[in-house]
mmCIF file of C-alpha atoms in Angstrom:
data_model
loop_
_atom_site.group_PDB
_atom_site.id
_atom_site.type_symbol
_atom_site.label_atom_id
_atom_site.label_comp_id
_atom_site.label_asym_id
_atom_site.label_seq_id
_atom_site.Cartn_x
_atom_site.Cartn_y
_atom_site.Cartn_z
ATOM 1 C CA MET A 27 142.525 -26.897 142.320
ATOM 2 C CA ILE A 28 145.224 -26.370 144.904
ATOM 3 C CA VAL A 29 145.924 -22.870 143.620
ATOM 4 C CA GLY A 30 142.211 -22.017 143.862
ATOM 5 C CA VAL A 31 141.896 -23.320 147.436
ATOM 6 C CA LEU A 32 145.063 -21.587 148.661
ATOM 7 C CA GLY A 33 144.045 -18.361 146.910
ATOM 8 C CA ALA A 34 140.631 -18.419 148.534
ATOM 9 C CA ALA A 35 142.143 -19.045 151.982
ATOM 10 C CA VAL A 36 144.615 -16.153 151.598
ATOM 11 C CA PHE A 37 141.784 -13.827 150.415
ATOM 12 C CA ILE A 38 139.453 -14.728 153.177
ATOM 13 C CA GLY A 39 142.134 -14.350 155.811
ATOM 14 C CA ALA A 40 143.369 -11.010 154.476
ATOM 15 C CA ILE A 41 139.898 -9.542 154.172
ATOM 16 C CA TRP A 42 138.851 -10.780 157.626
ATOM 17 C CA PHE A 43 141.962 -9.925 159.639
ATOM 18 C CA ASN A 44 141.932 -6.134 159.360
ATOM 19 C CA GLU A 45 141.779 -3.242 156.921
ATOM 20 C CA TRP A 46 145.537 -3.170 156.346
ATOM 21 C CA THR A 47 145.790 -6.817 155.241
ATOM 22 C CA TYR A 48 142.783 -6.211 153.001
ATOM 23 C CA PHE A 49 144.503 -3.095 151.664
ATOM 24 C CA LEU A 50 147.724 -4.954 150.853
ATOM 25 C CA ILE A 51 146.133 -7.999 149.152
ATOM 26 C CA PHE A 52 144.103 -5.860 146.812
ATOM 27 C CA LEU A 53 146.963 -3.431 146.302
ATOM 28 C CA GLY A 54 148.962 -6.358 144.937
ATOM 29 C CA LEU A 55 146.114 -7.386 142.622
ATOM 30 C CA ASN A 56 145.734 -3.782 141.476
ATOM 31 C CA LEU A 57 149.379 -3.386 140.455
ATOM 32 C CA LEU A 58 149.709 -6.877 138.986
ATOM 33 C CA GLY A 59 146.481 -6.339 137.014
ATOM 34 C CA ILE A 60 147.645 -3.028 135.552
ATOM 35 C CA ALA A 61 151.055 -4.473 134.623
ATOM 36 C CA GLU A 62 149.342 -7.502 133.027
ATOM 37 C CA PHE A 63 147.074 -5.236 130.994
ATOM 38 C CA TYR A 64 150.001 -3.217 129.647
ATOM 39 C CA ARG A 65 151.967 -6.403 128.875
ATOM 40 C CA LEU A 66 149.065 -7.715 126.810
ATOM 41 C CA LEU A 67 149.147 -4.627 124.663
ATOM 42 C CA GLY A 68 152.671 -5.563 123.443
ATOM 43 C CA ALA A 69 150.978 -8.087 121.133
ATOM 44 C CA GLN A 70 149.697 -5.124 119.055
ATOM 45 C CA ASN A 71 152.897 -3.072 119.404
ATOM 46 C CA ILE A 72 151.196 -0.584 121.690
ATOM 47 C CA LYS A 73 153.554 0.956 124.225
ATOM 48 C CA PRO A 74 151.728 2.479 127.180
ATOM 49 C CA ASN A 75 153.691 4.311 129.872
ATOM 50 C CA THR A 76 153.865 1.426 132.309
ATOM 51 C CA VAL A 77 155.710 3.311 135.041
ATOM 52 C CA LEU A 78 153.215 6.191 134.982
ATOM 53 C CA GLY A 79 150.233 3.846 134.856
ATOM 54 C CA LEU A 80 151.481 1.790 137.830
ATOM 55 C CA ALA A 81 152.231 5.024 139.789
ATOM 56 C CA LEU A 82 148.766 6.400 139.038
ATOM 57 C CA GLY A 83 147.113 3.095 139.987
ATOM 58 C CA PHE A 84 149.026 2.965 143.212
ATOM 59 C CA LEU A 85 148.237 6.603 144.140
ATOM 60 C CA LEU A 86 144.561 6.384 143.298
ATOM 61 C CA TYR A 87 144.069 3.167 145.202
ATOM 62 C CA THR A 88 146.001 4.366 148.210
ATOM 63 C CA ALA A 89 144.491 7.842 148.255
ATOM 64 C CA VAL A 90 140.899 6.591 148.286
ATOM 65 C CA PHE A 91 141.748 4.167 151.076
ATOM 66 C CA LEU A 92 143.278 6.899 153.188
ATOM 67 C CA VAL A 93 140.272 9.175 152.563
ATOM 68 C CA GLN A 94 138.008 6.409 153.787
ATOM 69 C CA LYS A 95 140.269 6.026 156.879
ATOM 70 C CA ASP A 96 140.000 9.832 157.528
ATOM 71 C CA MET A 97 143.766 10.098 157.151
ATOM 72 C CA LEU A 98 143.596 12.243 153.982
ATOM 73 C CA ALA A 99 141.367 15.157 152.996
ATOM 74 C CA VAL A 100 138.938 14.200 150.269
ATOM 75 C CA GLU A 101 139.813 17.425 148.406
ATOM 76 C CA LEU A 102 143.225 16.053 147.678
ATOM 77 C CA LEU A 103 141.659 13.512 145.289
ATOM 78 C CA LEU A 104 141.276 16.444 142.891
ATOM 79 C CA LEU A 105 145.003 16.198 142.328
ATOM 80 C CA ALA A 106 144.321 13.014 140.308
ATOM 81 C CA VAL A 107 143.120 15.131 137.388
ATOM 82 C CA PRO A 108 146.303 17.112 136.821
ATOM 83 C CA VAL A 109 148.383 14.049 137.506
ATOM 84 C CA LEU A 110 146.520 12.219 134.724
ATOM 85 C CA PHE A 111 147.506 14.966 132.305
ATOM 86 C CA LEU A 112 151.158 14.220 132.967
ATOM 87 C CA ALA A 113 150.716 11.403 130.451
ATOM 88 C CA PHE A 114 150.528 13.950 127.630
ATOM 89 C CA ILE A 115 153.691 15.756 128.820
ATOM 90 C CA LEU A 116 155.735 12.643 129.448
ATOM 91 C CA GLU A 117 154.818 11.113 126.088
ATOM 92 C CA MET A 118 156.706 13.909 124.337
ATOM 93 C CA TYR A 119 159.918 12.672 125.964
ATOM 94 C CA ARG A 120 159.364 8.941 125.368
ATOM 95 C CA LYS A 121 159.722 9.321 121.585
ATOM 96 C CA LYS A 122 157.488 6.268 120.829
ATOM 97 C CA GLU A 123 155.375 5.729 117.741
ATOM 98 C CA HIS A 124 151.635 6.502 117.970
ATOM 99 C CA PRO A 125 151.943 8.691 121.103
ATOM 100 C CA PHE A 126 148.226 9.392 121.515
ATOM 101 C CA THR A 127 147.395 5.656 121.239
ATOM 102 C CA ASN A 128 149.968 5.071 123.995
ATOM 103 C CA ILE A 129 148.427 7.782 126.128
ATOM 104 C CA ALA A 130 144.950 6.404 125.626
ATOM 105 C CA PHE A 131 145.901 2.893 126.663
ATOM 106 C CA THR A 132 147.956 4.161 129.634
ATOM 107 C CA MET A 133 144.794 5.843 130.927
ATOM 108 C CA LEU A 134 142.609 2.882 129.977
ATOM 109 C CA GLY A 135 144.677 0.568 132.150
ATOM 110 C CA VAL A 136 144.147 2.854 135.147
ATOM 111 C CA MET A 137 140.399 3.158 134.485
ATOM 112 C CA TYR A 138 139.840 -0.547 133.804
ATOM 113 C CA VAL A 139 141.841 -1.915 136.776
ATOM 114 C CA ALA A 140 142.727 0.768 139.359
ATOM 115 C CA VAL A 141 139.384 2.609 139.456
ATOM 116 C CA PRO A 142 137.298 -0.433 140.359
ATOM 117 C CA PHE A 143 139.798 -1.555 143.012
ATOM 118 C CA ALA A 144 139.796 1.976 144.447
ATOM 119 C CA LEU A 145 136.015 1.993 144.543
ATOM 120 C CA LEU A 146 136.116 -1.271 146.518
ATOM 121 C CA HIS A 147 137.199 0.828 149.523
ATOM 122 C CA LEU A 148 133.801 2.517 149.518
ATOM 123 C CA LEU A 149 132.267 -0.886 149.982
ATOM 124 C CA GLY A 150 134.633 -1.813 152.790
ATOM 125 C CA PHE A 151 133.958 1.453 154.660
ATOM 126 C CA LEU A 152 130.235 1.603 153.819
ATOM 127 C CA LYS A 153 129.355 2.134 157.508
ATOM 128 C CA GLY A 154 132.137 4.613 158.206
ATOM 129 C CA GLU A 155 134.558 2.065 159.654
ATOM 130 C CA TYR A 156 136.147 -0.923 157.977
ATOM 131 C CA SER A 157 134.000 -4.046 157.829
ATOM 132 C CA TRP A 158 135.008 -7.268 156.120
ATOM 133 C CA GLN A 159 131.438 -8.433 155.615
ATOM 134 C CA PRO A 160 130.495 -6.552 152.421
ATOM 135 C CA ILE A 161 133.822 -7.391 150.743
ATOM 136 C CA LEU A 162 133.894 -11.050 151.711
ATOM 137 C CA GLY A 163 130.188 -11.300 150.799
ATOM 138 C CA LEU A 164 130.999 -9.821 147.389
ATOM 139 C CA MET A 165 133.684 -12.423 146.818
ATOM 140 C CA LEU A 166 131.376 -15.269 147.927
ATOM 141 C CA LEU A 167 128.698 -14.065 145.532
ATOM 142 C CA LEU A 168 131.237 -13.953 142.672
ATOM 143 C CA TRP A 169 132.416 -17.436 143.440
ATOM 144 C CA ALA A 170 128.798 -18.654 143.620
ATOM 145 C CA SER A 171 128.079 -17.106 140.216
ATOM 146 C CA ASP A 172 131.084 -18.818 138.638
ATOM 147 C CA THR A 173 130.312 -22.177 140.288
ATOM 148 C CA GLY A 174 126.627 -22.131 139.422
ATOM 149 C CA ALA A 175 127.404 -21.227 135.808
ATOM 150 C CA TYR A 176 130.026 -23.945 135.484
ATOM 151 C CA ILE A 177 127.787 -26.710 136.891
ATOM 152 C CA ALA A 178 124.711 -25.727 134.973
ATOM 153 C CA GLY A 179 126.558 -25.016 131.767
ATOM 154 C CA LYS A 180 128.406 -28.350 131.882
ATOM 155 C CA ASN A 181 125.252 -30.375 132.485
ATOM 156 C CA PHE A 182 122.544 -28.456 130.695
ATOM 157 C CA GLY A 183 124.253 -25.925 128.428
ATOM 158 C CA LYS A 184 122.886 -25.894 124.866
ATOM 159 C CA HIS A 185 122.055 -22.313 123.846
ATOM 160 C CA LYS A 186 125.023 -20.019 123.322
ATOM 161 C CA LEU A 187 125.051 -16.802 125.309
ATOM 162 C CA PHE A 188 127.444 -14.792 123.144
ATOM 163 C CA GLN A 189 129.071 -17.182 120.692
ATOM 164 C CA ARG A 190 131.033 -14.554 118.775
ATOM 165 C CA ILE A 191 133.010 -13.575 121.881
ATOM 166 C CA SER A 192 132.866 -16.603 124.198
ATOM 167 C CA PRO A 193 131.650 -19.855 122.582
ATOM 168 C CA GLY A 194 131.751 -21.726 125.864
ATOM 169 C CA LYS A 195 129.107 -19.699 127.700
ATOM 170 C CA THR A 196 125.476 -20.703 127.575
ATOM 171 C CA TRP A 197 122.150 -19.224 128.692
ATOM 172 C CA GLU A 198 121.588 -22.327 130.844
ATOM 173 C CA GLY A 199 124.973 -21.746 132.553
ATOM 174 C CA TRP A 200 124.070 -18.115 133.169
ATOM 175 C CA ALA A 201 120.739 -19.125 134.649
ATOM 176 C CA GLY A 202 122.461 -21.586 136.976
ATOM 177 C CA GLY A 203 124.840 -18.859 138.120
ATOM 178 C CA VAL A 204 121.895 -16.503 138.824
ATOM 179 C CA ILE A 205 120.046 -19.104 140.888
ATOM 180 C CA LEU A 206 123.060 -20.026 143.039
ATOM 181 C CA THR A 207 124.108 -16.421 143.489
ATOM 182 C CA LEU A 208 120.643 -15.397 144.675
ATOM 183 C CA ALA A 209 120.570 -18.373 147.049
ATOM 184 C CA VAL A 210 123.955 -17.442 148.516
ATOM 185 C CA GLY A 211 122.869 -13.779 148.795
ATOM 186 C CA TYR A 212 119.794 -14.911 150.733
ATOM 187 C CA GLY A 213 121.940 -17.020 152.996
ATOM 188 C CA LEU A 214 124.413 -14.181 153.607
ATOM 189 C CA SER A 215 121.646 -11.928 154.887
ATOM 190 C CA TYR A 216 121.227 -14.268 157.920
ATOM 191 C CA TYR A 217 124.910 -14.148 158.926
ATOM 192 C CA PHE A 218 126.327 -10.894 157.546
ATOM 193 C CA LYS A 219 124.249 -8.231 159.180
ATOM 194 C CA ASP A 220 125.994 -5.148 157.722
ATOM 195 C CA LEU A 221 123.566 -5.190 154.812
ATOM 196 C CA TYR A 222 119.838 -5.859 154.568
ATOM 197 C CA LEU A 223 118.331 -8.750 152.625
ATOM 198 C CA TYR A 224 117.325 -6.532 149.684
ATOM 199 C CA GLN A 225 120.910 -5.220 149.471
ATOM 200 C CA TRP A 226 122.407 -8.707 149.368
ATOM 201 C CA LEU A 227 119.855 -9.772 146.704
ATOM 202 C CA GLY A 228 120.529 -6.554 144.780
ATOM 203 C CA MET A 229 124.241 -7.334 144.807
ATOM 204 C CA ALA A 230 123.514 -10.873 143.644
ATOM 205 C CA VAL A 231 121.506 -9.575 140.679
ATOM 206 C CA ILE A 232 124.209 -7.060 139.746
ATOM 207 C CA ILE A 233 126.909 -9.682 139.922
ATOM 208 C CA SER A 234 124.825 -12.085 137.822
ATOM 209 C CA VAL A 235 124.454 -9.490 135.106
ATOM 210 C CA PHE A 236 127.597 -7.383 135.165
ATOM 211 C CA GLY A 237 129.886 -10.186 136.359
ATOM 212 C CA VAL A 238 129.291 -12.184 133.186
ATOM 213 C CA LEU A 239 129.536 -9.011 131.103
ATOM 214 C CA GLY A 240 132.933 -8.342 132.688
ATOM 215 C CA ASP A 241 133.974 -11.842 131.665
ATOM 216 C CA LEU A 242 132.811 -11.145 128.104
ATOM 217 C CA VAL A 243 134.559 -7.822 127.942
ATOM 218 C CA GLU A 244 137.827 -9.456 128.940
ATOM 219 C CA SER A 245 137.259 -12.237 126.366
ATOM 220 C CA LEU A 246 136.739 -9.471 123.789
ATOM 221 C CA LEU A 247 140.027 -7.891 124.831
ATOM 222 C CA LYS A 248 141.914 -11.136 124.430
ATOM 223 C CA ARG A 249 140.354 -11.837 121.060
ATOM 224 C CA ASP A 250 141.283 -8.347 119.893
ATOM 225 C CA LEU A 251 144.876 -8.830 121.019
ATOM 226 C CA GLY A 252 145.100 -12.460 119.785
ATOM 227 C CA VAL A 253 145.974 -14.088 123.136
ATOM 228 C CA LYS A 254 144.440 -17.058 124.925
ATOM 229 C CA ASP A 255 145.048 -16.012 128.566
ATOM 230 C CA SER A 256 145.795 -12.622 130.089
ATOM 231 C CA GLY A 257 148.792 -14.120 131.870
ATOM 232 C CA THR A 258 150.362 -17.200 133.501
ATOM 233 C CA LEU A 259 150.699 -15.942 137.042
ATOM 234 C CA LEU A 260 148.112 -18.399 138.428
ATOM 235 C CA PRO A 261 148.860 -21.964 137.230
ATOM 236 C CA GLY A 262 145.774 -23.421 135.620
ATOM 237 C CA HIS A 263 143.806 -20.210 136.132
ATOM 238 C CA GLY A 264 145.462 -17.772 133.709
ATOM 239 C CA GLY A 265 146.335 -14.277 134.820
ATOM 240 C CA ILE A 266 144.937 -11.663 137.201
ATOM 241 C CA LEU A 267 142.556 -10.261 134.619
ATOM 242 C CA ASP A 268 141.263 -13.751 133.840
ATOM 243 C CA ARG A 269 140.347 -14.307 137.478
ATOM 244 C CA PHE A 270 139.024 -10.907 138.423
ATOM 245 C CA ASP A 271 137.387 -9.635 135.243
ATOM 246 C CA SER A 272 133.913 -10.128 136.712
ATOM 247 C CA LEU A 273 134.901 -8.270 139.913
ATOM 248 C CA LEU A 274 136.293 -5.326 138.004
ATOM 249 C CA MET A 275 133.075 -4.822 136.018
ATOM 250 C CA ALA A 276 130.682 -5.433 138.926
ATOM 251 C CA ILE A 277 132.292 -3.171 141.598
ATOM 252 C CA PRO A 278 131.252 0.218 140.163
ATOM 253 C CA PHE A 279 127.619 -0.882 139.818
ATOM 254 C CA ILE A 280 127.520 -2.434 143.302
ATOM 255 C CA VAL A 281 129.032 0.619 144.953
ATOM 256 C CA ALA A 282 126.510 2.865 143.102
ATOM 257 C CA PHE A 283 123.645 0.627 144.173
ATOM 258 C CA LEU A 284 124.606 0.511 147.822
ATOM 259 C CA LYS A 285 125.378 4.216 148.051
ATOM 260 C CA ILE A 286 121.997 5.161 146.519
ATOM 261 C CA PHE A 287 119.830 2.485 148.073
#
């Protein structure tokens, strides 16, 4: 409980204060999430190139932020492609077993964690300059989804949502999360004027669907690797991936929705 309250306070403060505190808080989550993902793979004797993956995650996250700040030419993002191919070259010198498996999971860590966090910048700079409203609104919608699902699932949950992967989730819990998320999205439209009502409600729907799918994907990952939690960094809450799995899955769909509509 204390960890959750303190974490929420730090998040809200960092997002609200300015773009650089926002940048730093999510940079930390980005790097910790990548490192945690690679550490989990050790359970299956997979040996991704952790140094390269962290470097790629840092560069991608930072480069997209600087492009949004007009401090870096967007064409320089094309360098990400040849840099990715360094994984093939460096693997020849690492002399590890199953080199292409290691390469694949090195890249997967960047795609699964760093790409969504990098795309988050497009949400923060949706109007051309940094605004905390879309990002903080996103976090509030995610928290509403989790809270609504927990309350409804605990009190009314009977029908399993996806028992093979996550036995604790129910359709009733999911419905409760949808209702509370839509309600919060409606309320946000009155106070956070950067987005229109239909955009807040669209974000709420996307989070309700893809947020829970992100949770299920991470549960599938843990089942595949034979672990209970992704980490122990957050006492009582598991690891970074445990807490932000919904966010990672929802961000690409939200950014696409807001950019198109």
